[in-house]
Amino acid sequence: MAGPSKKAKSDIALTPKRKRTFIETWKTQFPWLRCVDDIMFCEVCRGYPSIADHNSKLYEGVTGSKRIETLQSHESSKYHLLCIQRKEVTEKGTGPMFVALKKQAENMDDQLKPMFNTAFYVAKQKLPFRSFEGLIELQEKNGIKMPTQYRNDKGCKAFVQAIAEVEKDRVSEDLKASRFFPLMGDGSTDISVTEQENVYVR
């Protein structure tokens, strides 16, 4: 006698993964939040690109599932707070002195961009920090205006450390907004017989 038939795997209805949509009341809780064409983003950070973290999800724009944890993490992030501060100063400031200071700050932001890019190149290529000054001089010969300060190895180190802080905040923000993530660790002893531990997150 034949037993009960078993359903093929293809016949079993799979429950689709629920997509978390944008909730309008979030705009009240997070005044800087905007959602246009189903893309959720931070209006304040996009308004100050020279300060904002371009790798932030809320700067790039969230198109998939939208979680309040992402918003909470972004709101407390270092570079979002800097953008909020700049916005407040811009809106409250008046008079010729404020205009002059604002213009000076904007010019400094523009001048420091190539310095940050050069320092990033030095770090990524694993070049010594002392090569930073030569690269700055090369760019000046190519017609790029560079600041007269922060041109030595100490300046390069400061830029690299600032970039590292941005990346650290970005990774921290992503981890806080994620419910699950895998970890992998490894360690070794360096030349000074000091244990060095690496932790990888995907």
mmCIF file of C-alpha atoms in Angstrom:
data_model
loop_
_atom_site.group_PDB
_atom_site.id
_atom_site.type_symbol
_atom_site.label_atom_id
_atom_site.label_comp_id
_atom_site.label_asym_id
_atom_site.label_seq_id
_atom_site.Cartn_x
_atom_site.Cartn_y
_atom_site.Cartn_z
ATOM 1 C CA MET A 1 0.000 0.000 0.000
ATOM 2 C CA ALA A 2 1.405 3.322 -1.021
ATOM 3 C CA GLY A 3 2.110 5.784 1.767
ATOM 4 C CA PRO A 4 1.085 9.443 1.806
ATOM 5 C CA SER A 5 2.615 11.439 -0.997
ATOM 6 C CA LYS A 6 5.282 13.973 -0.148
ATOM 7 C CA LYS A 7 5.093 17.462 -1.561
ATOM 8 C CA ALA A 8 7.921 18.500 -3.784
ATOM 9 C CA LYS A 9 10.069 21.319 -2.525
ATOM 10 C CA SER A 10 8.824 23.510 -5.346
ATOM 11 C CA ASP A 11 5.246 23.079 -4.069
ATOM 12 C CA ILE A 12 6.050 24.421 -0.624
ATOM 13 C CA ALA A 13 5.181 28.087 -0.365
ATOM 14 C CA LEU A 14 8.078 30.088 0.963
ATOM 15 C CA THR A 15 7.310 33.119 3.071
ATOM 16 C CA PRO A 16 8.820 36.144 1.324
ATOM 17 C CA LYS A 17 11.242 38.232 3.332
ATOM 18 C CA ARG A 18 9.490 41.337 4.586
ATOM 19 C CA LYS A 19 10.876 44.594 3.248
ATOM 20 C CA ARG A 20 10.922 47.335 5.841
ATOM 21 C CA THR A 21 9.434 50.469 4.311
ATOM 22 C CA PHE A 22 9.830 54.124 5.193
ATOM 23 C CA ILE A 23 7.635 55.386 8.036
ATOM 24 C CA GLU A 24 6.517 59.008 7.706
ATOM 25 C CA THR A 25 6.540 59.617 11.463
ATOM 26 C CA TRP A 26 10.324 59.173 11.406
ATOM 27 C CA LYS A 27 10.547 62.681 9.937
ATOM 28 C CA THR A 28 9.238 64.069 13.214
ATOM 29 C CA GLN A 29 11.734 62.113 15.280
ATOM 30 C CA PHE A 30 14.611 62.830 12.881
ATOM 31 C CA PRO A 31 14.088 66.319 11.347
ATOM 32 C CA TRP A 32 17.104 65.901 9.064
ATOM 33 C CA LEU A 33 15.606 62.819 7.408
ATOM 34 C CA ARG A 34 14.223 62.841 3.877
ATOM 35 C CA CYS A 35 12.846 60.131 1.592
ATOM 36 C CA VAL A 36 12.531 60.843 -2.132
ATOM 37 C CA ASP A 37 11.665 58.173 -4.712
ATOM 38 C CA ASP A 38 12.007 55.541 -1.961
ATOM 39 C CA ILE A 39 15.588 56.690 -1.245
ATOM 40 C CA MET A 40 16.111 57.578 2.413
ATOM 41 C CA PHE A 41 18.906 60.061 3.165
ATOM 42 C CA CYS A 42 20.185 62.760 5.520
ATOM 43 C CA GLU A 43 19.484 66.197 4.071
ATOM 44 C CA VAL A 44 21.901 67.959 6.431
ATOM 45 C CA CYS A 45 24.905 65.756 5.640
ATOM 46 C CA ARG A 46 24.286 66.089 1.913
ATOM 47 C CA GLY A 47 24.178 69.840 2.398
ATOM 48 C CA TYR A 48 27.756 69.887 3.750
ATOM 49 C CA PRO A 49 29.739 67.418 1.605
ATOM 50 C CA SER A 50 33.099 68.808 2.714
ATOM 51 C CA ILE A 51 32.357 67.690 6.285
ATOM 52 C CA ALA A 52 30.073 64.689 5.880
ATOM 53 C CA ASP A 53 31.134 61.057 5.771
ATOM 54 C CA HIS A 54 30.577 60.110 2.129
ATOM 55 C CA ASN A 55 30.597 56.421 3.028
ATOM 56 C CA SER A 56 27.664 56.758 5.410
ATOM 57 C CA LYS A 57 24.525 54.908 4.347
ATOM 58 C CA LEU A 58 22.413 57.981 5.022
ATOM 59 C CA TYR A 59 24.705 60.122 2.855
ATOM 60 C CA GLU A 60 24.684 57.695 -0.059
ATOM 61 C CA GLY A 61 20.975 56.949 0.365
ATOM 62 C CA VAL A 62 19.217 53.816 1.611
ATOM 63 C CA THR A 63 17.206 52.094 -1.115
ATOM 64 C CA GLY A 64 16.510 48.709 0.460
ATOM 65 C CA SER A 65 14.938 47.850 3.783
ATOM 66 C CA LYS A 66 14.728 50.853 6.065
ATOM 67 C CA ARG A 67 15.369 50.422 9.777
ATOM 68 C CA ILE A 68 15.097 52.890 12.612
ATOM 69 C CA GLU A 69 18.368 51.500 14.007
ATOM 70 C CA THR A 70 20.149 52.951 10.974
ATOM 71 C CA LEU A 71 18.718 56.379 11.751
ATOM 72 C CA GLN A 72 19.578 56.190 15.442
ATOM 73 C CA SER A 73 23.152 55.206 14.674
ATOM 74 C CA HIS A 74 23.562 57.970 12.094
ATOM 75 C CA GLU A 75 22.141 60.634 14.396
ATOM 76 C CA SER A 76 24.875 60.022 16.973
ATOM 77 C CA SER A 77 27.731 59.666 14.467
ATOM 78 C CA LYS A 78 30.620 62.123 14.677
ATOM 79 C CA TYR A 79 30.395 63.643 11.212
ATOM 80 C CA HIS A 80 26.629 63.991 11.247
ATOM 81 C CA LEU A 81 26.948 66.012 14.454
ATOM 82 C CA LEU A 82 29.582 68.202 12.797
ATOM 83 C CA CYS A 83 27.212 68.841 9.895
ATOM 84 C CA ILE A 84 24.422 69.723 12.321
ATOM 85 C CA GLN A 85 26.727 72.190 14.069
ATOM 86 C CA ARG A 86 27.732 73.791 10.766
ATOM 87 C CA LYS A 87 24.067 74.105 9.785
ATOM 88 C CA GLU A 88 23.198 75.799 13.069
ATOM 89 C CA VAL A 89 26.069 78.272 12.732
ATOM 90 C CA THR A 90 25.146 79.002 9.126
ATOM 91 C CA GLU A 91 21.497 79.651 9.925
ATOM 92 C CA LYS A 92 22.091 81.723 13.050
ATOM 93 C CA GLY A 93 25.077 83.748 11.871
ATOM 94 C CA THR A 94 24.583 87.226 10.433
ATOM 95 C CA GLY A 95 26.638 90.306 9.619
ATOM 96 C CA PRO A 96 29.823 90.887 7.611
ATOM 97 C CA MET A 97 32.095 89.214 10.182
ATOM 98 C CA PHE A 98 30.127 85.984 9.997
ATOM 99 C CA VAL A 99 30.148 86.069 6.197
ATOM 100 C CA ALA A 100 33.930 86.509 6.195
ATOM 101 C CA LEU A 101 34.462 83.639 8.652
ATOM 102 C CA LYS A 102 32.111 81.389 6.702
ATOM 103 C CA LYS A 103 33.965 82.103 3.472
ATOM 104 C CA GLN A 104 37.292 81.421 5.165
ATOM 105 C CA ALA A 105 36.044 78.068 6.479
ATOM 106 C CA GLU A 106 34.753 77.061 3.047
ATOM 107 C CA ASN A 107 38.066 77.970 1.426
ATOM 108 C CA MET A 108 39.962 75.935 4.023
ATOM 109 C CA ASP A 109 37.728 72.918 3.349
ATOM 110 C CA ASP A 110 38.477 73.146 -0.379
ATOM 111 C CA GLN A 111 42.217 73.490 0.218
ATOM 112 C CA LEU A 112 42.422 70.538 2.589
ATOM 113 C CA LYS A 113 40.671 68.107 0.240
ATOM 114 C CA PRO A 114 43.786 67.432 -1.899
ATOM 115 C CA MET A 115 45.839 67.089 1.290
ATOM 116 C CA PHE A 116 43.504 64.386 2.576
ATOM 117 C CA ASN A 117 43.523 62.646 -0.806
ATOM 118 C CA THR A 118 47.319 62.684 -0.898
ATOM 119 C CA ALA A 119 47.603 61.336 2.640
ATOM 120 C CA PHE A 120 45.141 58.579 1.756
ATOM 121 C CA TYR A 121 47.295 57.658 -1.249
ATOM 122 C CA VAL A 122 50.403 57.517 0.949
ATOM 123 C CA ALA A 123 48.683 55.206 3.426
ATOM 124 C CA LYS A 124 47.104 52.960 0.795
ATOM 125 C CA GLN A 125 50.379 52.543 -1.099
ATOM 126 C CA LYS A 126 52.221 51.942 2.197
ATOM 127 C CA LEU A 127 54.617 54.789 1.483
ATOM 128 C CA PRO A 128 56.602 56.467 4.269
ATOM 129 C CA PHE A 129 55.015 59.617 5.669
ATOM 130 C CA ARG A 130 58.112 61.596 4.661
ATOM 131 C CA SER A 131 57.106 61.139 0.992
ATOM 132 C CA PHE A 132 54.058 63.332 1.639
ATOM 133 C CA GLU A 133 55.877 66.642 1.204
ATOM 134 C CA GLY A 134 57.352 65.600 -2.143
ATOM 135 C CA LEU A 135 53.929 64.590 -3.444
ATOM 136 C CA ILE A 136 52.516 67.951 -2.364
ATOM 137 C CA GLU A 137 55.289 69.787 -4.229
ATOM 138 C CA LEU A 138 54.653 67.662 -7.323
ATOM 139 C CA GLN A 139 50.987 68.633 -7.328
ATOM 140 C CA GLU A 140 51.926 72.301 -7.005
ATOM 141 C CA LYS A 141 54.113 71.956 -10.097
ATOM 142 C CA ASN A 142 51.055 70.571 -11.873
ATOM 143 C CA GLY A 143 49.145 73.734 -11.017
ATOM 144 C CA ILE A 144 47.181 72.562 -7.986
ATOM 145 C CA LYS A 145 47.006 75.102 -5.179
ATOM 146 C CA MET A 146 48.034 73.518 -1.883
ATOM 147 C CA PRO A 147 48.053 74.943 1.658
ATOM 148 C CA THR A 148 51.343 76.111 3.109
ATOM 149 C CA GLN A 149 50.720 74.226 6.369
ATOM 150 C CA TYR A 150 50.615 70.512 7.276
ATOM 151 C CA ARG A 151 53.068 69.599 4.507
ATOM 152 C CA ASN A 152 55.479 67.420 6.485
ATOM 153 C CA ASP A 153 55.373 63.855 7.772
ATOM 154 C CA LYS A 154 53.588 64.936 10.959
ATOM 155 C CA GLY A 155 50.868 66.561 8.892
ATOM 156 C CA CYS A 156 50.505 63.401 6.829
ATOM 157 C CA LYS A 157 50.175 61.341 9.992
ATOM 158 C CA ALA A 158 47.443 63.667 11.276
ATOM 159 C CA PHE A 159 45.487 63.360 8.014
ATOM 160 C CA VAL A 160 45.789 59.571 8.011
ATOM 161 C CA GLN A 161 44.605 59.399 11.612
ATOM 162 C CA ALA A 162 41.609 61.597 10.749
ATOM 163 C CA ILE A 163 40.745 59.343 7.806
ATOM 164 C CA ALA A 164 41.044 56.302 10.069
ATOM 165 C CA GLU A 165 38.614 57.884 12.535
ATOM 166 C CA VAL A 166 36.082 58.444 9.750
ATOM 167 C CA GLU A 167 36.385 54.832 8.625
ATOM 168 C CA LYS A 168 36.111 53.628 12.209
ATOM 169 C CA ASP A 169 32.911 55.634 12.707
ATOM 170 C CA ARG A 170 31.515 54.346 9.414
ATOM 171 C CA VAL A 171 32.165 50.712 10.316
ATOM 172 C CA SER A 172 30.742 51.284 13.787
ATOM 173 C CA GLU A 173 27.621 52.833 12.277
ATOM 174 C CA ASP A 174 27.156 49.892 9.916
ATOM 175 C CA LEU A 175 27.614 47.365 12.720
ATOM 176 C CA LYS A 176 25.123 49.126 14.976
ATOM 177 C CA ALA A 177 22.569 49.091 12.177
ATOM 178 C CA SER A 178 23.092 45.369 11.454
ATOM 179 C CA ARG A 179 21.269 42.672 13.340
ATOM 180 C CA PHE A 180 23.841 39.978 12.538
ATOM 181 C CA PHE A 181 27.386 39.911 11.178
ATOM 182 C CA PRO A 182 30.190 37.314 11.020
ATOM 183 C CA LEU A 183 33.522 37.802 12.784
ATOM 184 C CA MET A 184 36.932 36.351 12.058
ATOM 185 C CA GLY A 185 40.006 36.934 14.186
ATOM 186 C CA ASP A 186 43.694 36.185 13.859
ATOM 187 C CA GLY A 187 46.846 37.150 15.707
ATOM 188 C CA SER A 188 50.598 37.225 15.368
ATOM 189 C CA THR A 189 53.679 38.535 17.147
ATOM 190 C CA ASP A 190 55.525 41.492 15.648
ATOM 191 C CA ILE A 191 59.254 42.229 15.709
ATOM 192 C CA SER A 192 58.985 43.722 19.205
ATOM 193 C CA VAL A 193 57.430 40.463 20.450
ATOM 194 C CA THR A 194 54.102 42.227 20.926
ATOM 195 C CA GLU A 195 50.930 40.323 20.179
ATOM 196 C CA GLN A 196 48.931 41.912 17.357
ATOM 197 C CA GLU A 197 45.297 40.929 16.882
ATOM 198 C CA ASN A 198 43.238 41.475 13.740
ATOM 199 C CA VAL A 199 39.458 41.260 13.698
ATOM 200 C CA TYR A 200 37.587 41.066 10.398
ATOM 201 C CA VAL A 201 33.902 41.868 10.029
ATOM 202 C CA ARG A 202 31.800 41.125 6.949
#
